[in-house]
Every structure is written in structure tokens, then in C-alpha cells.
Short mmCIF file of C-alpha atoms in Angstrom, two decimals:
data_model
loop_
_atom_site.label_atom_id
_atom_site.label_comp_id
_atom_site.label_asym_id
_atom_site.label_seq_id
_atom_site.Cartn_x
_atom_site.Cartn_y
_atom_site.Cartn_z
CA MET M 1 76.21 101.12 48.97
CA SER M 2 79.68 101.26 47.86
CA THR M 3 82.67 99.11 46.67
CA GLU M 4 83.72 98.50 50.01
CA GLU M 5 80.65 98.85 52.40
CA LEU M 6 79.18 96.22 50.26
CA LYS M 7 82.20 93.72 50.66
CA ILE M 8 82.04 94.14 54.14
CA ASN M 9 78.39 93.25 54.43
CA ILE M 10 79.04 90.36 52.09
CA GLU M 11 81.97 89.11 54.54
CA LYS M 12 79.20 89.89 57.98
CA ALA M 13 76.72 87.29 55.86
CA LEU M 14 79.26 84.21 54.80
CA GLU M 15 80.76 85.49 59.39
CA GLU M 16 76.69 84.13 59.89
CA ILE M 17 77.13 81.32 57.71
CA ARG M 18 80.26 79.67 58.24
CA PRO M 19 79.81 78.22 61.81
CA PHE M 20 76.86 75.88 59.89
CA LEU M 21 79.25 74.79 57.51
CA GLU M 22 82.21 74.32 59.73
CA ALA M 23 80.08 72.43 61.80
CA ASP M 24 80.32 69.30 59.03
CA GLY M 25 83.89 70.33 57.91
CA GLY M 26 83.44 73.26 55.47
CA ASN M 27 83.92 76.29 54.88
CA ILE M 28 83.13 79.33 52.33
CA SER M 29 84.57 82.57 51.26
CA LEU M 30 83.84 85.59 48.88
CA VAL M 31 86.03 85.51 45.72
CA GLU M 32 84.82 88.29 43.85
CA ILE M 33 81.63 91.16 43.74
CA THR M 34 80.56 92.02 39.51
CA ASN M 35 78.12 93.99 39.43
CA ASP M 36 74.76 92.37 41.17
CA SER M 37 76.62 89.15 41.27
CA VAL M 38 78.97 87.39 44.00
CA SER M 39 81.47 84.90 43.68
CA VAL M 40 82.10 81.87 46.33
CA GLN M 41 84.36 79.67 46.62
CA LEU M 42 83.46 76.28 48.76
CA GLU M 43 86.40 75.19 51.07
CA GLY M 44 86.17 71.70 52.53
CA ALA M 45 83.45 69.15 53.19
CA CYS M 46 81.38 71.48 51.05
CA LEU M 47 83.40 71.21 48.41
CA GLY M 48 82.05 67.06 47.29
CA CYS M 49 78.48 67.39 49.12
CA SER M 50 75.42 66.34 47.64
CA VAL M 51 73.11 68.33 49.52
CA ASN M 52 75.58 72.07 48.93
CA GLN M 53 73.47 73.45 46.30
CA LEU M 54 70.00 72.68 48.33
CA THR M 55 71.93 74.48 51.34
CA LEU M 56 73.94 76.82 49.70
CA LYS M 57 70.48 78.55 47.96
CA ASN M 58 68.40 78.21 50.98
CA GLY M 59 71.33 79.57 53.07
CA VAL M 60 74.22 81.00 51.29
CA GLU M 61 71.99 83.20 48.41
CA ALA M 62 69.05 84.32 50.80
CA THR M 63 71.55 85.78 53.97
CA ILE M 64 74.21 87.41 51.61
CA LYS M 65 70.45 88.98 50.01
CA LYS M 66 69.63 89.96 53.40
CA TYR M 67 72.51 91.92 54.27
CA ALA M 68 73.23 93.06 50.57
CA PRO M 69 69.48 92.71 48.75
CA GLN M 70 71.11 94.11 45.74
CA ILE M 71 72.51 90.96 44.64
CA LYS M 72 70.92 89.11 42.80
CA ARG M 73 73.34 85.91 41.95
CA VAL M 74 75.39 83.56 44.05
CA ILE M 75 77.58 81.63 41.64
CA GLU M 76 80.90 79.40 43.34
CA VAL M 77 83.52 79.73 41.85
CA ASN M 78 83.88 75.68 40.52
CA GLY M 79 80.38 76.51 38.41
CA ILE M 80 77.12 76.01 40.94
CA ASP M 81 74.75 78.73 40.55
CA PHE M 82 72.68 78.97 43.72
#
């Protein structure tokens, strides 16, 4: 998979997740893809949510891996490693 195809697949994964985050007043955006890691930015209500790590581990990381199985790690740019 090319770098551009990988980015498109990760954006598709984020589009799948986004409605759930928006329903709670949050959002997510892709920051960077490095080797087998993806960095994302949580926005809005997601920033201070006490359950975001669990939701993101089970939701964001799992969905990204579904679209891009070569990704091994998803990192929130504020330092949260899901």
C-alpha cells in the first residue's frame, strides 16, 4: 500500500468514527503517519473526557487497524498512547 493509499484508508477510518465523537461534542483529526504509527488530535469535548482512552483504544485504534492493518500504534498528540 502506498503512502497516499494508507492516508486515504486512515481518513476513511476516522470518517467512520467521527459521527460518534461529534454526537458527544468532540472530533478527531489525522496529524501524522510515521512508519507503523498514526498520530491523531482529539478536539472539543474529547479533550477532557474521562473515558476517551478506553473509547479510543477500542474504537479509534481498532477501526484504523481495520482499514490499515499495518498500523501498530495510535498516539494522541497530547501524549496519550491508546
